[in-house]
Amino acid sequence: MPQPPQSLPLRPRRGFVAQPVVLTGLAGGLALIALALASGAHLLLVLVLACALAAVTLVQARRARGEAGRLRAEVAQTHVEVADGALTLPYTSVLNALPDPVMVISAHEPDDLTGRRFVMVNRAGRRVLKIQREAGLLVTAIRDPDVLEVVDEALFGGLEGEAVYETGGVQERIFRAYARPLGASGDGARLALLVLHDETDIRRVERMRADFLANASHELRTPLASLSGFIETLRGHARGDEGARDRFLGIMHVQAERMSRLIDDLMSLSRIELNEHVRPLEDVDLVAALLDVVDALAPLARDKGVALEVETPPRGAVTITGDRDQVIQVAQNLVDNALKYSPAEGRIRILLQSDLSAEACVAPRMEPAARMSLLTPDHGPERFAALSVIDSGPGMDREHLPRLTERFYRVEGQKSGEKLGTGLGLAIVKHIVNRHRGGLAVESRPGHGAVFTAYFPLARTSAEVGGAPDEAPDDVIKLS
Amino acid sequence: MNEHIVKAYEDELNTLTAECARMGGLTEAAVADALEAVVRRDQQMADSVVARDERLDALQADIERKAIRMIALRQPLANDLRRTVAAMKIANNLERVGDLGKNIAKRTIVIIDSDPMVPLTRSIERMGRLVVTRLKEVLDAYTASDLERAMSVWSRDDEVDEHYNSLFRELLTYMMGDPRTITACAHLLFVAKNLERIGDHATNIAEIIHYEITGDEAIATARPKTDALQRP
Ligand SMILES: Nc1ncnc2c1ncn2[C@@H]1O[C@H](COP(=O)(O)OP(=O)(O)O)[C@@H](O)[C@H]1O
Ligand SMILES: [Mg+2]
C-alpha cells in the first residue's frame, strides 16, 4: 500500500499501485483545492476539476497497464478525503450529488469527429442531456454548435470558454456551458471538462418582467381610458344628471372589476411561468380537488339552470404528483369556461379517467368533432389521469383551436362570455399542465359543444421510483 | 477480416452517424436563429444564417460522398447498409431544411422594413418553436436510436399543419384589414410555409429512422392523413 504524503487530500484506496502519473494527477487535484481555498474561488467548480482530474489520472494509469476491465471498480473506489482525513467519500458520489451537469470529454485529432467522446458524465448530466450511457460519442449527447466549439477550443487550444446552451422542447431550460481544458493524457488523448450551469431562472425572470409589463400596459389601457372618459363626463356636462351618474358609475364599476381580474390573472400567469420548469412534488388527490371545484361552482350552475354531471372514481382513488392549488385552478378554469359558454338549460359532463396512456388521453370524447392537441408532454413512459369537461355550448370553429391557449385570445361573437373573460384562463391552464408534465387537448363541434381534456402524470408508487432508470443508484462510473 | 479492418469499418460507420448528428445540430441552430431573426427583427442574425448555409451544403456533400464510398468499397449488409443509407438520406433532408432556414432569414430584411405586427409575429414564433422542437426530438431519436421517440414525432405530423392553416387565415384577415401590410404579410406567409415544410422534413427523418431500425419501409404509406379523420 502506498502512502501518499500526509498533506494530500486526495488519495486512492485499496490495492492501488502508485505511479508517477497518478501522483501528478492527485497532486494536481490537491493543488487546485488548496488554490481554491486560498483564493476563495468557486469551490464547486474546483472540486469538480479535482475529482475529474483524479478520475482521468486513474484512466491513464490503468490504460497504460492494459487493465481496462478493472478500471470501473478502481475509479469507483477512489475517494475524496477532506482536510484532516476524518471524512472520506467516493468521488463519484460527490459528482453525482452535484446539481450541475458535469462531463469529461476526450479527443484525439481535431478532424476526427468520432474521436470526441464523453468518458464520464454525472447523474445530472445524464438527466439533462437525456443519455443512458456514461460514455459515448460526444455528438450523441450534445449537438449544439456553439457548445461544441468551446469544447474544441478547450481540447485543442487549451482555452477556457463559455457558451449558452438551450435544451429546447416544451420544458426549455437555459444553461451556461463552461468548457475547461484538462490537458493531455499519457496516450496523447486531449481532455476537457464541460460544466453546465442552469440559468433558466434568471433568464425567465428577465423575460417575464418584459412580458408582464408589455401585456399589462397594453391590456389595461383600454379599460383605463374608458374610466377616465367617464370621469371626465361626470365632471363635465353630466354633472347634474342623476340618471347618467348612476349608469356611468355602474359601468365604471364593471370596468374596475375587469381591471382587477386582469391584474390577478396576469400575476398568476407570471408566477406559474416563473417556475414552470420546476416539477411539483406533492401528492394530490385529484378526485377530491375536482369535487371541491364542483361544489364551489354548483350554485353558479344552479342559477344558470345548467346541469352538472360528475363521473369520477371515489375520493382517494387517483393520486397525481402536483401542486394542489394549481390543479384546482385548472379544473376551475375549465369548468368555469364550460359554464360561461353554456346556454341556460345546458348540460356539462365532468369526466375523470385514470391510468391511461398518453394516446388514450387524447382519444375522442365527442364525435364527430374537430380535435387538436394544445400541449403534448415530452415523450416518456408515463400513465396519466385525464380530466375532461364536456359542454353543450356553442363550441368554436376549427380555425380557432390552435390559438385558444394564446394570451388574450378570444373567439369573437360569443356574446355570453365576452364581458366576463380576460382571455387568460386557458393560457394559465396550459402553463400549469406543462409544469406538471401533462397535456391538454380540445375537441369542438360548432353548435354542439366543446370538450377540454387536461391530463396529468399519475404519482409513481415508491416501487417504481426505485427502479426508474434516471434515479438508479450509480456510484460506479462506467467507462468504455 | 482481421481485427484492424473491422475496427476501421466500425469507425467509418460511426463517423457517418456523428457527422449527421453534427450537421443536425448546425441545422437546428440555423432554423432557430432564422426564426429569431424574423421575430426579433434582427438583420445581423439573418445575415449570419445565410452565411452559414454553405457549411451545411459542404457537410451534406461530404456525408454523401463517404456513404457512397462506404457502400461501394465495403458492401455493407443488412443493418450496416441501412445505417449508411439512413445517414445519407437524413443529410439530404437536413440540407433542405438548411435551405428553408436560409430562405426564412432572407425575408427578414423586408419584414423589418414594415411596421411590427405583434400578434402575427407571436403566431409565427409559436409555430416556429413547435417546428424547432420536432426537429430536435427527431434528431434526439436518431442519435439515441430510439424508435418510439421517432414514432411519436411522426404521429404528431398534423400539429404543424394545424398551425399553418390557422396562421394562413390570420394573415388573410390582416391583409384584408389593412392593404399596406400585404407585402410584409406575404413574406410572413412564405415564412410559415417554409416552417411547415421543415416540419415535413422532420417527419421524413422519423420515417428514415424507422427504416434504419426496423428495415421496414411500409410506414411511409401508412401515415394517418389526419385531415380526413378530423373533419366532422
Ligand atoms: N367551453 C368553451 N366553449 C366555447 N368557447 C370556449 C370555451 N372555452 C373557451 N372558449 C373560447 O376560448 C377563449 C379563451 O378562453 P380563456 O382563455 O378561458 O379566456 P376567457 O377569459 O375569455 O374565458 C374564450 O374567450 C372563448 O372564446
Ligand atoms: Mg376562461
PDB file of N, CA, C and O in Angstrom, chain A residues 373-412:
ATOM      1  N   SER A 373     -54.509  18.741 -30.260  1.00  0.00           N
ATOM      2  CA  SER A 373     -53.718  18.721 -29.042  1.00  0.00           C
ATOM      3  C   SER A 373     -53.118  20.110 -28.840  1.00  0.00           C
ATOM      4  O   SER A 373     -52.478  20.651 -29.736  1.00  0.00           O
ATOM      5  N   LEU A 374     -53.359  20.720 -27.689  1.00  0.00           N
ATOM      6  CA  LEU A 374     -52.836  22.063 -27.422  1.00  0.00           C
ATOM      7  C   LEU A 374     -51.501  22.000 -26.704  1.00  0.00           C
ATOM      8  O   LEU A 374     -50.744  22.951 -26.682  1.00  0.00           O
ATOM      9  N   LEU A 375     -51.242  20.856 -26.084  1.00  0.00           N
ATOM     10  CA  LEU A 375     -49.964  20.662 -25.397  1.00  0.00           C
ATOM     11  C   LEU A 375     -49.727  19.162 -25.313  1.00  0.00           C
ATOM     12  O   LEU A 375     -50.588  18.424 -24.844  1.00  0.00           O
ATOM     13  N   THR A 376     -48.579  18.728 -25.805  1.00  0.00           N
ATOM     14  CA  THR A 376     -48.256  17.306 -25.732  1.00  0.00           C
ATOM     15  C   THR A 376     -47.037  17.169 -24.854  1.00  0.00           C
ATOM     16  O   THR A 376     -46.056  17.865 -25.072  1.00  0.00           O
ATOM     17  N   PRO A 377     -47.080  16.305 -23.842  1.00  0.00           N
ATOM     18  CA  PRO A 377     -45.907  16.200 -22.965  1.00  0.00           C
ATOM     19  C   PRO A 377     -44.721  15.600 -23.715  1.00  0.00           C
ATOM     20  O   PRO A 377     -44.923  14.849 -24.672  1.00  0.00           O
ATOM     21  N   ASP A 378     -43.532  15.954 -23.294  1.00  0.00           N
ATOM     22  CA  ASP A 378     -42.332  15.320 -23.838  1.00  0.00           C
ATOM     23  C   ASP A 378     -42.478  13.826 -23.669  1.00  0.00           C
ATOM     24  O   ASP A 378     -43.043  13.352 -22.690  1.00  0.00           O
ATOM     25  N   HIS A 379     -41.928  13.123 -24.626  1.00  0.00           N
ATOM     26  CA  HIS A 379     -42.097  11.691 -24.635  1.00  0.00           C
ATOM     27  C   HIS A 379     -41.577  11.028 -23.364  1.00  0.00           C
ATOM     28  O   HIS A 379     -40.502  11.324 -22.893  1.00  0.00           O
ATOM     29  N   GLY A 380     -42.350  10.135 -22.791  1.00  0.00           N
ATOM     30  CA  GLY A 380     -41.895   9.424 -21.595  1.00  0.00           C
ATOM     31  C   GLY A 380     -42.866   8.295 -21.304  1.00  0.00           C
ATOM     32  O   GLY A 380     -44.026   8.362 -21.681  1.00  0.00           O
ATOM     33  N   PRO A 381     -42.436   7.259 -20.622  1.00  0.00           N
ATOM     34  CA  PRO A 381     -43.297   6.101 -20.396  1.00  0.00           C
ATOM     35  C   PRO A 381     -44.187   6.304 -19.186  1.00  0.00           C
ATOM     36  O   PRO A 381     -44.000   5.687 -18.168  1.00  0.00           O
ATOM     37  N   GLU A 382     -45.171   7.224 -19.271  1.00  0.00           N
ATOM     38  CA  GLU A 382     -45.967   7.508 -18.092  1.00  0.00           C
ATOM     39  C   GLU A 382     -47.426   7.123 -18.275  1.00  0.00           C
ATOM     40  O   GLU A 382     -47.916   6.977 -19.372  1.00  0.00           O
ATOM     41  N   ARG A 383     -48.094   6.963 -17.142  1.00  0.00           N
ATOM     42  CA  ARG A 383     -49.542   6.760 -17.130  1.00  0.00           C
ATOM     43  C   ARG A 383     -50.177   8.047 -16.609  1.00  0.00           C
ATOM     44  O   ARG A 383     -49.591   8.745 -15.786  1.00  0.00           O
ATOM     45  N   PHE A 384     -51.378   8.328 -17.100  1.00  0.00           N
ATOM     46  CA  PHE A 384     -51.980   9.624 -16.795  1.00  0.00           C
ATOM     47  C   PHE A 384     -53.379   9.506 -16.203  1.00  0.00           C
ATOM     48  O   PHE A 384     -54.057   8.494 -16.383  1.00  0.00           O
ATOM     49  N   ALA A 385     -53.793  10.578 -15.538  1.00  0.00           N
ATOM     50  CA  ALA A 385     -55.197  10.753 -15.174  1.00  0.00           C
ATOM     51  C   ALA A 385     -55.718  11.896 -16.034  1.00  0.00           C
ATOM     52  O   ALA A 385     -55.053  12.923 -16.152  1.00  0.00           O
ATOM     53  N   ALA A 386     -56.894  11.697 -16.644  1.00  0.00           N
ATOM     54  CA  ALA A 386     -57.405  12.702 -17.570  1.00  0.00           C
ATOM     55  C   ALA A 386     -58.712  13.282 -17.056  1.00  0.00           C
ATOM     56  O   ALA A 386     -59.628  12.553 -16.681  1.00  0.00           O
ATOM     57  N   LEU A 387     -58.759  14.624 -17.042  1.00  0.00           N
ATOM     58  CA  LEU A 387     -59.966  15.332 -16.642  1.00  0.00           C
ATOM     59  C   LEU A 387     -60.592  15.948 -17.888  1.00  0.00           C
ATOM     60  O   LEU A 387     -59.977  16.784 -18.541  1.00  0.00           O
ATOM     61  N   SER A 388     -61.801  15.509 -18.244  1.00  0.00           N
ATOM     62  CA  SER A 388     -62.481  16.071 -19.411  1.00  0.00           C
ATOM     63  C   SER A 388     -63.692  16.860 -18.959  1.00  0.00           C
ATOM     64  O   SER A 388     -64.464  16.394 -18.134  1.00  0.00           O
ATOM     65  N   VAL A 389     -63.829  18.070 -19.525  1.00  0.00           N
ATOM     66  CA  VAL A 389     -65.017  18.874 -19.263  1.00  0.00           C
ATOM     67  C   VAL A 389     -65.762  19.001 -20.586  1.00  0.00           C
ATOM     68  O   VAL A 389     -65.235  19.544 -21.557  1.00  0.00           O
ATOM     69  N   ILE A 390     -66.960  18.429 -20.620  1.00  0.00           N
ATOM     70  CA  ILE A 390     -67.709  18.311 -21.868  1.00  0.00           C
ATOM     71  C   ILE A 390     -68.951  19.196 -21.763  1.00  0.00           C
ATOM     72  O   ILE A 390     -69.765  18.998 -20.858  1.00  0.00           O
ATOM     73  N   ASP A 391     -69.058  20.190 -22.647  1.00  0.00           N
ATOM     74  CA  ASP A 391     -70.233  21.066 -22.540  1.00  0.00           C
ATOM     75  C   ASP A 391     -71.097  20.999 -23.789  1.00  0.00           C
ATOM     76  O   ASP A 391     -70.727  20.400 -24.792  1.00  0.00           O
ATOM     77  N   SER A 392     -72.263  21.598 -23.697  1.00  0.00           N
ATOM     78  CA  SER A 392     -73.191  21.577 -24.827  1.00  0.00           C
ATOM     79  C   SER A 392     -73.391  23.003 -25.330  1.00  0.00           C
ATOM     80  O   SER A 392     -74.459  23.366 -25.786  1.00  0.00           O
ATOM     81  N   GLY A 393     -72.331  23.795 -25.223  1.00  0.00           N
ATOM     82  CA  GLY A 393     -72.408  25.203 -25.630  1.00  0.00           C
ATOM     83  C   GLY A 393     -72.173  25.391 -27.124  1.00  0.00           C
ATOM     84  O   GLY A 393     -72.320  24.452 -27.898  1.00  0.00           O
ATOM     85  N   PRO A 394     -71.768  26.594 -27.514  1.00  0.00           N
ATOM     86  CA  PRO A 394     -71.613  26.905 -28.940  1.00  0.00           C
ATOM     87  C   PRO A 394     -70.380  26.261 -29.584  1.00  0.00           C
ATOM     88  O   PRO A 394     -70.299  26.193 -30.802  1.00  0.00           O
ATOM     89  N   GLY A 395     -69.433  25.789 -28.767  1.00  0.00           N
ATOM     90  CA  GLY A 395     -68.195  25.271 -29.339  1.00  0.00           C
ATOM     91  C   GLY A 395     -67.477  26.374 -30.096  1.00  0.00           C
ATOM     92  O   GLY A 395     -67.770  27.554 -29.920  1.00  0.00           O
ATOM     93  N   MET A 396     -66.506  26.003 -30.934  1.00  0.00           N
ATOM     94  CA  MET A 396     -65.859  27.031 -31.756  1.00  0.00           C
ATOM     95  C   MET A 396     -65.370  26.389 -33.040  1.00  0.00           C
ATOM     96  O   MET A 396     -65.153  25.183 -33.101  1.00  0.00           O
ATOM     97  N   ASP A 397     -65.218  27.228 -34.075  1.00  0.00           N
ATOM     98  CA  ASP A 397     -64.761  26.705 -35.347  1.00  0.00           C
ATOM     99  C   ASP A 397     -63.338  26.197 -35.216  1.00  0.00           C
ATOM    100  O   ASP A 397     -62.553  26.693 -34.417  1.00  0.00           O
ATOM    101  N   ARG A 398     -63.054  25.232 -36.072  1.00  0.00           N
ATOM    102  CA  ARG A 398     -61.774  24.570 -36.069  1.00  0.00           C
ATOM    103  C   ARG A 398     -60.596  25.537 -36.138  1.00  0.00           C
ATOM    104  O   ARG A 398     -59.578  25.343 -35.505  1.00  0.00           O
ATOM    105  N   GLU A 399     -60.759  26.616 -36.909  1.00  0.00           N
ATOM    106  CA  GLU A 399     -59.623  27.526 -37.104  1.00  0.00           C
ATOM    107  C   GLU A 399     -59.172  28.204 -35.815  1.00  0.00           C
ATOM    108  O   GLU A 399     -58.058  28.700 -35.733  1.00  0.00           O
ATOM    109  N   HIS A 400     -60.066  28.228 -34.804  1.00  0.00           N
ATOM    110  CA  HIS A 400     -59.672  28.882 -33.557  1.00  0.00           C
ATOM    111  C   HIS A 400     -58.849  27.972 -32.655  1.00  0.00           C
ATOM    112  O   HIS A 400     -58.166  28.439 -31.761  1.00  0.00           O
ATOM    113  N   LEU A 401     -58.961  26.674 -32.883  1.00  0.00           N
ATOM    114  CA  LEU A 401     -58.394  25.726 -31.919  1.00  0.00           C
ATOM    115  C   LEU A 401     -56.917  25.954 -31.595  1.00  0.00           C
ATOM    116  O   LEU A 401     -56.554  25.990 -30.417  1.00  0.00           O
ATOM    117  N   PRO A 402     -56.049  26.116 -32.614  1.00  0.00           N
ATOM    118  CA  PRO A 402     -54.628  26.219 -32.238  1.00  0.00           C
ATOM    119  C   PRO A 402     -54.317  27.470 -31.423  1.00  0.00           C
ATOM    120  O   PRO A 402     -53.290  27.536 -30.781  1.00  0.00           O
ATOM    121  N   ARG A 403     -55.210  28.459 -31.435  1.00  0.00           N
ATOM    122  CA  ARG A 403     -54.850  29.713 -30.785  1.00  0.00           C
ATOM    123  C   ARG A 403     -55.474  29.879 -29.403  1.00  0.00           C
ATOM    124  O   ARG A 403     -55.263  30.902 -28.743  1.00  0.00           O
ATOM    125  N   LEU A 404     -56.237  28.904 -28.968  1.00  0.00           N
ATOM    126  CA  LEU A 404     -57.010  29.083 -27.728  1.00  0.00           C
ATOM    127  C   LEU A 404     -56.152  29.378 -26.508  1.00  0.00           C
ATOM    128  O   LEU A 404     -56.570  30.114 -25.616  1.00  0.00           O
ATOM    129  N   THR A 405     -54.946  28.787 -26.453  1.00  0.00           N
ATOM    130  CA  THR A 405     -54.155  28.972 -25.242  1.00  0.00           C
ATOM    131  C   THR A 405     -53.253  30.200 -25.327  1.00  0.00           C
ATOM    132  O   THR A 405     -52.469  30.463 -24.421  1.00  0.00           O
ATOM    133  N   GLU A 406     -53.376  30.926 -26.413  1.00  0.00           N
ATOM    134  CA  GLU A 406     -52.619  32.157 -26.548  1.00  0.00           C
ATOM    135  C   GLU A 406     -53.156  33.175 -25.537  1.00  0.00           C
ATOM    136  O   GLU A 406     -54.367  33.262 -25.338  1.00  0.00           O
ATOM    137  N   ARG A 407     -52.268  33.998 -24.981  1.00  0.00           N
ATOM    138  CA  ARG A 407     -52.759  35.037 -24.065  1.00  0.00           C
ATOM    139  C   ARG A 407     -53.734  35.963 -24.757  1.00  0.00           C
ATOM    140  O   ARG A 407     -53.450  36.416 -25.855  1.00  0.00           O
ATOM    141  N   PHE A 408     -54.805  36.292 -24.098  1.00  0.00           N
ATOM    142  CA  PHE A 408     -55.781  37.278 -24.561  1.00  0.00           C
ATOM    143  C   PHE A 408     -56.551  36.854 -25.801  1.00  0.00           C
ATOM    144  O   PHE A 408     -57.294  37.628 -26.368  1.00  0.00           O
ATOM    145  N   TYR A 409     -56.369  35.616 -26.239  1.00  0.00           N
ATOM    146  CA  TYR A 409     -57.113  35.208 -27.426  1.00  0.00           C
ATOM    147  C   TYR A 409     -58.556  34.902 -27.054  1.00  0.00           C
ATOM    148  O   TYR A 409     -58.824  34.130 -26.142  1.00  0.00           O
ATOM    149  N   ARG A 410     -59.493  35.535 -27.760  1.00  0.00           N
ATOM    150  CA  ARG A 410     -60.909  35.283 -27.523  1.00  0.00           C
ATOM    151  C   ARG A 410     -61.552  35.003 -28.855  1.00  0.00           C
ATOM    152  O   ARG A 410     -61.241  35.670 -29.837  1.00  0.00           O
ATOM    153  N   VAL A 411     -62.459  34.040 -28.874  1.00  0.00           N
ATOM    154  CA  VAL A 411     -63.215  33.796 -30.094  1.00  0.00           C
ATOM    155  C   VAL A 411     -64.262  34.891 -30.191  1.00  0.00           C
ATOM    156  O   VAL A 411     -64.994  35.135 -29.239  1.00  0.00           O
ATOM    157  N   GLU A 412     -64.309  35.562 -31.345  1.00  0.00           N
ATOM    158  CA  GLU A 412     -65.251  36.668 -31.463  1.00  0.00           C
ATOM    159  C   GLU A 412     -66.681  36.164 -31.623  1.00  0.00           C
ATOM    160  O   GLU A 412     -66.910  35.086 -32.148  1.00  0.00           O
TER     161      GLU A 412
END
